Coordinates of C-alpha atoms and ligand atoms in Angstrom, one line a residue:
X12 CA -18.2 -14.4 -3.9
X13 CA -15.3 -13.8 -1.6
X14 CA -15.0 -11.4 1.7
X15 CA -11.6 -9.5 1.8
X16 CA -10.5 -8.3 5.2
X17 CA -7.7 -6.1 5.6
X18 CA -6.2 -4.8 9.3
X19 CA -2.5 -4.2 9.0
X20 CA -2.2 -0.7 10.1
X21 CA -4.4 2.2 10.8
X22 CA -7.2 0.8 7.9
X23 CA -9.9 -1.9 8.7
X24 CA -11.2 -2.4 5.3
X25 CA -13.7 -5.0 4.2
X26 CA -14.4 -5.5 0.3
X27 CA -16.2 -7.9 -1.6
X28 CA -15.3 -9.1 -4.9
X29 CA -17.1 -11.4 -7.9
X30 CA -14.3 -12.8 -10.8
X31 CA -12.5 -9.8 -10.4
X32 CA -15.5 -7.7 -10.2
X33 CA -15.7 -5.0 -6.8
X34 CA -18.9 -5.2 -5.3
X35 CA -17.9 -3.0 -1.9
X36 CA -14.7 -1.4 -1.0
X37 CA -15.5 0.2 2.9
X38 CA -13.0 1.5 5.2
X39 CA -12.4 2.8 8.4
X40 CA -9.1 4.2 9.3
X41 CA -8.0 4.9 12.9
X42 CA -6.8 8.8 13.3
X43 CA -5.5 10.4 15.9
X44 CA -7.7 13.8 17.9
X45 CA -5.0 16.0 17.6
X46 CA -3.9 14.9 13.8
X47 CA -0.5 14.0 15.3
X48 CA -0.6 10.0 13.3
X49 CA 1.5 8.4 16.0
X50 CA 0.1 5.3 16.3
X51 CA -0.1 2.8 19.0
X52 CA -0.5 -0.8 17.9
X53 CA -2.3 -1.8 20.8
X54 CA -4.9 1.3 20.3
X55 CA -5.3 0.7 16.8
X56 CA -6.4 -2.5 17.2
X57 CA -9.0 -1.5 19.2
X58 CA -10.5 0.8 16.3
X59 CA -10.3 -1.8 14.5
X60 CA -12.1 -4.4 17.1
X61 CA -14.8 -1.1 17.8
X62 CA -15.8 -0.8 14.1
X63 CA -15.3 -4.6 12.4
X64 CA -19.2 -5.3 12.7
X65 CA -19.8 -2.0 11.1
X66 CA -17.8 -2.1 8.3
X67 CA -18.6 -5.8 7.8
X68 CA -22.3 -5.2 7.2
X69 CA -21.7 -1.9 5.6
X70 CA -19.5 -3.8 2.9
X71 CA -22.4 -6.6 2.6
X72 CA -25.0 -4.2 1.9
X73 CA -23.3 -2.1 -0.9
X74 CA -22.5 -5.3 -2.3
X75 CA -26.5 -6.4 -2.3
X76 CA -25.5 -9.5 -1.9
X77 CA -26.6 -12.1 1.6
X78 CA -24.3 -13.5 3.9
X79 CA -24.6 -16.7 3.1
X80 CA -23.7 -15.8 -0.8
X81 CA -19.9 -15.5 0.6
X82 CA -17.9 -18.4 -0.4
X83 CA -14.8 -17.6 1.0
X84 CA -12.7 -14.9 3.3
X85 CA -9.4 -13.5 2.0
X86 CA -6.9 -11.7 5.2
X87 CA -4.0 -9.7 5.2
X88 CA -1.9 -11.9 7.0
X89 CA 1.1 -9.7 6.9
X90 CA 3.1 -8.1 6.9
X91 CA 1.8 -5.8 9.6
X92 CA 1.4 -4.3 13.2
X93 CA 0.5 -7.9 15.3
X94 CA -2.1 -6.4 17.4
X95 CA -4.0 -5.4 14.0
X96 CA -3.6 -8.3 12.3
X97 CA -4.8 -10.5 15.4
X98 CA -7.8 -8.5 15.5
X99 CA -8.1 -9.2 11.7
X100 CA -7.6 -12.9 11.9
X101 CA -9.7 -13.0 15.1
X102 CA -12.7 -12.0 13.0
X103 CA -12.1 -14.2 9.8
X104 CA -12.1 -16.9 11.5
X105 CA -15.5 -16.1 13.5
X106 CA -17.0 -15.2 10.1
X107 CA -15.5 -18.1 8.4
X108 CA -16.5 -20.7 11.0
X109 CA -19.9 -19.4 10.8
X110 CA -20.5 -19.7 7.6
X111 CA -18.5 -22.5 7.1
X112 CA -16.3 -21.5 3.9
X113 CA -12.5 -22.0 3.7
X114 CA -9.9 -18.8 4.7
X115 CA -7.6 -17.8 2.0
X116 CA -4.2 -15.9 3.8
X117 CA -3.3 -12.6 1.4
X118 CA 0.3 -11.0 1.7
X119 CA -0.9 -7.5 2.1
X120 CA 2.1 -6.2 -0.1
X121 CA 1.2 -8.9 -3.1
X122 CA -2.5 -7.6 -2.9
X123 CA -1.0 -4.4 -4.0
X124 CA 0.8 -6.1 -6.6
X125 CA -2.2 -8.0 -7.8
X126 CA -5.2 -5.3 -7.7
X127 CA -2.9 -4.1 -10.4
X128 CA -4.4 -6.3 -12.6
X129 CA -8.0 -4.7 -12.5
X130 CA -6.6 -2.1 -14.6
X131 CA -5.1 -4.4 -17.4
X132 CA -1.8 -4.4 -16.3
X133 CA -0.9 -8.2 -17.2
X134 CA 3.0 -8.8 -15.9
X135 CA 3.8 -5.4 -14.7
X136 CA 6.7 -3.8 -12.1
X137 CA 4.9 -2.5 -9.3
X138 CA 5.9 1.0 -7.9
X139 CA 4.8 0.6 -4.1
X140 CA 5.0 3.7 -2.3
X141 CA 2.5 4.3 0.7
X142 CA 3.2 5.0 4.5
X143 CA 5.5 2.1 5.8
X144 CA 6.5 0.6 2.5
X145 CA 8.7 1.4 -0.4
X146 CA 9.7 -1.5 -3.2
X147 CA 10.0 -2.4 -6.4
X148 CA 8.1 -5.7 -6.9
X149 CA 7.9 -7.6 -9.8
X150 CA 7.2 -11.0 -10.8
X151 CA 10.5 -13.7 -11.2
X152 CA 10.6 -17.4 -11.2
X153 CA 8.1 -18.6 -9.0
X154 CA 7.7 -15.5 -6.9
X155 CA 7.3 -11.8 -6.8
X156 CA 10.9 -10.3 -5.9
X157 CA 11.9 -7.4 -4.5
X158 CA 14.0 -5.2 -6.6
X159 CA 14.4 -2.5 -4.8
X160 CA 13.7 -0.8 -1.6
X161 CA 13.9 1.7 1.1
X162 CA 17.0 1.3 3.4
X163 CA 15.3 3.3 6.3
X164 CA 12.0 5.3 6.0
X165 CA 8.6 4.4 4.0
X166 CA 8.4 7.5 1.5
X167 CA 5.1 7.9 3.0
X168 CA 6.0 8.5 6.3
X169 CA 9.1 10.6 5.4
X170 CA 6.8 13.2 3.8
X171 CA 4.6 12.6 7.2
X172 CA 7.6 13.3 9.3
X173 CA 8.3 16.3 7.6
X174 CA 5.2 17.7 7.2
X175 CA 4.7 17.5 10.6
X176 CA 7.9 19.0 11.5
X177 CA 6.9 21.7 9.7
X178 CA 3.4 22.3 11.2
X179 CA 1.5 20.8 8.6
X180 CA -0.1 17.7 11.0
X181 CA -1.1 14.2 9.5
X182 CA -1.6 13.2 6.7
X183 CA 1.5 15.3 5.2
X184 CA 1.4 14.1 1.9
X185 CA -1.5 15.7 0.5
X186 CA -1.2 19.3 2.3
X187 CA 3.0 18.9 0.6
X188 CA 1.5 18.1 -2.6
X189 CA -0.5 21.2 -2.5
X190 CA 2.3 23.5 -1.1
X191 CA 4.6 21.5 -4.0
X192 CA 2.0 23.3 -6.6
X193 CA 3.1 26.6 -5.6
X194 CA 6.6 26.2 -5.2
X195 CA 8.7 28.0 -8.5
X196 CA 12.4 27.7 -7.1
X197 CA 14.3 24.1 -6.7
X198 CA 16.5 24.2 -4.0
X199 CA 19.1 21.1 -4.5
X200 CA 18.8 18.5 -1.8
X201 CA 20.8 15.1 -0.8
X202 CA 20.1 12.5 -4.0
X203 CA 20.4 9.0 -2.5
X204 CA 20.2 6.2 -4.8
X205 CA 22.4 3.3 -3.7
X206 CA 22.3 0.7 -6.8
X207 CA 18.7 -0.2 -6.9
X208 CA 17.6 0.9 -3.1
X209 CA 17.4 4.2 -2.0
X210 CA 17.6 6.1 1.1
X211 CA 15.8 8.8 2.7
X212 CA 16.4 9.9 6.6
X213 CA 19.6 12.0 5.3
X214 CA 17.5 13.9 2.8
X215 CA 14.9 14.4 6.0
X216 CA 17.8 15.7 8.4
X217 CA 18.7 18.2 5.4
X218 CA 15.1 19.5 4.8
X219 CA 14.5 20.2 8.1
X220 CA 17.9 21.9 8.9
X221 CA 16.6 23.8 5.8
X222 CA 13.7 25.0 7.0
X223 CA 14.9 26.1 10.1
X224 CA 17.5 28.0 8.2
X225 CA 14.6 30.0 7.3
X226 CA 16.2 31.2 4.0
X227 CA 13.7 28.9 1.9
X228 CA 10.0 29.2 1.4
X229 CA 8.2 26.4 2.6
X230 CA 6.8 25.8 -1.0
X231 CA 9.8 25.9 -2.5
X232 CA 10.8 23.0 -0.1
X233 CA 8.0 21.5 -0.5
X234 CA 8.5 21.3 -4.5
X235 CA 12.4 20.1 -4.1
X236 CA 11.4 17.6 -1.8
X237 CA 8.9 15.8 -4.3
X238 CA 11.0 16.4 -7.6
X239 CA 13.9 14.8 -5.6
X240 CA 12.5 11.8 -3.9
X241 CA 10.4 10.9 -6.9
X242 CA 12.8 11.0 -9.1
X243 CA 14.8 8.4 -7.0
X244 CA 11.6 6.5 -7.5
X245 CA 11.5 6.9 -11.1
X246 CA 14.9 5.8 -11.0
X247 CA 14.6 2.5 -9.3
X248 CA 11.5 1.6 -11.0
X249 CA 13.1 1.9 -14.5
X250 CA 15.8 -0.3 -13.9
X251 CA 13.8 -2.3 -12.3
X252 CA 11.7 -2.2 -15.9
X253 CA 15.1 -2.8 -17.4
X254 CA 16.5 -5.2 -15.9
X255 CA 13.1 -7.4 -16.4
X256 CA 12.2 -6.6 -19.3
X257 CA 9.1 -6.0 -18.6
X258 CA 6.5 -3.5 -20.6
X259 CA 4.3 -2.3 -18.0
X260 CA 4.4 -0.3 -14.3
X261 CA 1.8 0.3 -12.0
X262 CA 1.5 2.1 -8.9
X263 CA 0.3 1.2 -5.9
X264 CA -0.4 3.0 -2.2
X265 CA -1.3 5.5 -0.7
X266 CA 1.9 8.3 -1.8
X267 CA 1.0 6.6 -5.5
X268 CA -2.3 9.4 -5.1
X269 CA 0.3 12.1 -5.7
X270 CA -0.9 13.6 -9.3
X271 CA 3.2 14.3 -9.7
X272 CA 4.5 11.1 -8.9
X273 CA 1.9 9.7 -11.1
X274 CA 2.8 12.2 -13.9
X275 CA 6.6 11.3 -13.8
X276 CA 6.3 8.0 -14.0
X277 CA 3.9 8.6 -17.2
X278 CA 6.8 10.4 -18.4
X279 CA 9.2 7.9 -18.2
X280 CA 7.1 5.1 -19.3
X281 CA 6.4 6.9 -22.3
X282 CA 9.9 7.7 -23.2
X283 CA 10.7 3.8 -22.6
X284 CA 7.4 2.7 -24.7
X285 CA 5.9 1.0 -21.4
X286 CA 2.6 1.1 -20.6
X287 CA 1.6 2.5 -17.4
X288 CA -1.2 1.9 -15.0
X289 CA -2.6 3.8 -12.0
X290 CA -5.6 1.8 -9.9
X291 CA -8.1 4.4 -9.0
X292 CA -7.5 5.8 -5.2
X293 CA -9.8 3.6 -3.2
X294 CA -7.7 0.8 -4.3
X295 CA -3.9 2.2 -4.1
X296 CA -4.3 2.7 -0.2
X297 CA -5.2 0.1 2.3
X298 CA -8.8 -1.3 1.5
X299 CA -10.2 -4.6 1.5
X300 CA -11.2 -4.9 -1.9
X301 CA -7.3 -5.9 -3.1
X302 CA -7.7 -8.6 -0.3
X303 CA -10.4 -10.3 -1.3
X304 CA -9.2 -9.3 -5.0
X305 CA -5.8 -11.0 -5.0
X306 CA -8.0 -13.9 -2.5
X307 CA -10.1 -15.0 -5.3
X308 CA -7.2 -15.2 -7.8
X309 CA -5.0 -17.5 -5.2
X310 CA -8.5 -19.4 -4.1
X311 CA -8.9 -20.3 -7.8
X312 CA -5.4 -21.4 -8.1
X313 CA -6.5 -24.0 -4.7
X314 CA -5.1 -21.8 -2.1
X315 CA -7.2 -22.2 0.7
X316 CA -7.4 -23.2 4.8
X317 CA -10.7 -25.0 5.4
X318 CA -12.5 -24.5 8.1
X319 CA -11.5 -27.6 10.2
X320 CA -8.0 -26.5 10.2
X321 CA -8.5 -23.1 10.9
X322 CA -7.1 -23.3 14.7
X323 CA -3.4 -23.3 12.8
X324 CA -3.9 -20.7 11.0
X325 CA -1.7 -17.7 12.5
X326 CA -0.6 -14.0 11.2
X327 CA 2.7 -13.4 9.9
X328 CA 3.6 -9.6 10.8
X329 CA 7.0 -10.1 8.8
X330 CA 6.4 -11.7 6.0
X331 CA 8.4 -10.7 3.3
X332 CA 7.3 -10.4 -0.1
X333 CA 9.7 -12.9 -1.6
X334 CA 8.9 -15.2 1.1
X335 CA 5.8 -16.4 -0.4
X336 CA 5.2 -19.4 -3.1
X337 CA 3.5 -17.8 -6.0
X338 CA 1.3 -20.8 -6.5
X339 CA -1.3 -19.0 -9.1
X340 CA 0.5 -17.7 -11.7
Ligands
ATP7 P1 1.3 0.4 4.4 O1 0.5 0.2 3.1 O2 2.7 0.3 4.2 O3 0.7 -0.4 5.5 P2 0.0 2.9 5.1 O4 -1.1 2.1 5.5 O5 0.6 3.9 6.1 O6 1.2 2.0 4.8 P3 -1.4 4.0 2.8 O7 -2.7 3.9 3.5 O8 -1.2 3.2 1.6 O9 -0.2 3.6 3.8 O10 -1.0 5.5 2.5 C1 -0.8 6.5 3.5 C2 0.3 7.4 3.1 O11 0.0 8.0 1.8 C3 0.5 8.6 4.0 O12 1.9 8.6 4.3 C4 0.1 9.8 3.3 O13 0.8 11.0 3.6 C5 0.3 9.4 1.8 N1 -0.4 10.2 0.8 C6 -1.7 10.3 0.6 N2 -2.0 11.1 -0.3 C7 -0.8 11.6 -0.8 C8 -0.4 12.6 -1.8 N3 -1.3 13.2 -2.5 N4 0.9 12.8 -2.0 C9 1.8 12.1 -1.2 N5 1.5 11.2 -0.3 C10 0.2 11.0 0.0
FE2_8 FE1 -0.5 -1.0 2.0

């Protein structure tokens, strides 16, 4: 039975998992009064210190399960805001200390990688596109590499910044989704693929000098903007397929909830004869569920900080995917 805590950015999520089986999966997310989504480290980690004991016993009860059943806690360790993750550490090791069970550090971007799994995806290329983050993962001697990746903005928060440029307010992906729907015209924007990265603040600049234009529609815009950025997506991740070798992609945070990127990469996986995988939503944004998910997996493989060494135990707010030993596969 292990705990999985997750505090990297505006979620404080605690799941519990059994071999590979989700018990509880609760949240919290820090928002903002006036839907703005700036965030303030500092102030989000005290959400996240204001409901921990909330979400911790919420996630113990929908698992039916006692305290003192947990065998182990799983944490984002990074890469994150500090403040969050501090808080997050802060509380693993209170909960692990009292009931005496050994800490197992999660990168938060490999957690994404690994929930994969829960759908059947076996080796896959991960497609990671939420808020902060944008890469092609997969799995390569020893570690999980990144293939490919933003140069500037998270995709997430480039459709945040628009959308709230435009008067749309935060979130911004799913109100651009639904304008996307009823957009008919594609208006041709910037396409900025560079080799296996891509780039995104020039394709922002243009929309919104587009907009103010006001010769386009915002749906129409709205439409472009998806069709174009995914398809840099698509892009990335099939070479990404090609260049592996690999047979199967699977999507992972919180933009991967967009029914049209999932859509095009079903498209292209099909035309490629790759199988592809989509975790249901609870797990492809922030939660504690993939923590303590991709925990159990490493604790079975003997990753694992006991209790007695806990005081060295530290968070690493820029970890880097590639930086960590891939010890359980
Ligand atoms: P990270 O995982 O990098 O820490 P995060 O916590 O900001 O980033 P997630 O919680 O995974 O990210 O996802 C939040 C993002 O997902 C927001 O940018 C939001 O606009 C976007 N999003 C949610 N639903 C949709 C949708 N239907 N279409 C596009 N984007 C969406
Ligand atoms: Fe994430």
């Amino acid at each position: 039975m292990i705990l999985g805590i997750e505090s990297t950015a505006h979620t404080f999520g605690i799941g519990v998992v059994k071999n590979g089986k989700i018990l509880s999966n609760v949240k919290d997310a820090f928002t903002t009064k006036d839907g703005s989504g700036g965030m303030i480290p500092t102030e989000v980690a005290k959400h996240h210190a204001a409901v921990k004991n909330k979400v911790y016993e919420s996630a113990i009860k929908e698992a039916g399960i006692k305290e003192k059943d947990i065998d182990a806690v799983a944490f984002s360790q990074g890469p994150g805001l500090a403040p969050c993750l501090l808080e997050g550490l802060k509380f693993t090791k209170e909960i692990a200390l009292k009931l005496n069970v050994p800490v197992v550090p999660v990168n938060h971007c490999i957690a994404h990688q690994e929930i994969g799994r829960i759908t059947g995806a076996k080796d896959p290329v991960l497609l990671y596109a939420s808020g902060a983050n944008t890469q092609i993962i997969a799995y390569e001697s020893g570690k999980y590499r990144v293939f490919g990746e933003t140069l500037d903005l998270g995709i997430g928060n480039f459709i945040d910044t628009f959308a709230r440029y435009v008067g749309l307010g935060f979130p911004g992906g799913p109100k651009i989704q639904e304008l996307a729907s009823k957009g008919k015209n594609y208006i041709e924007l910037p396409y900025k693929v560079k080799g296996m990265d891509i780039a995104l603040s020039g394709i922002l600049t243009n929309l919104q000098q587009k907009y103010n234009s006001g010769k386009y529609s915002l749906e129409d815009l709205a439409f472009s903007l998806q069709e174009t950025v995914f398809a840099m997506l698509v892009e990335v991740a099939e070479r990404a397929l090609a260049h592996t070798g690999k047979k199967e992609l699977v999507l992972g945070g919180g933009v991967a909830c967009n029914t049209r990127l999932q859509e095009m990469c079903k498209i292209m996986c099909k035309e490629r004869g790759c199988k592809f995988f989509c975790p249901e939503r609870g797990l492809l944004v922030d939660n504690g569920a993939m923590i303590a998910y991709a925990g159990e997996i490493m604790l079975k493989a003997g990753v694992k900080v006991n209790p007695e060494d806990l005081k060295k135990l530290d968070i690493l707010p820029r970890e880097r995917t590639d930086d960590v030993v891939v010890s359980w596969k």
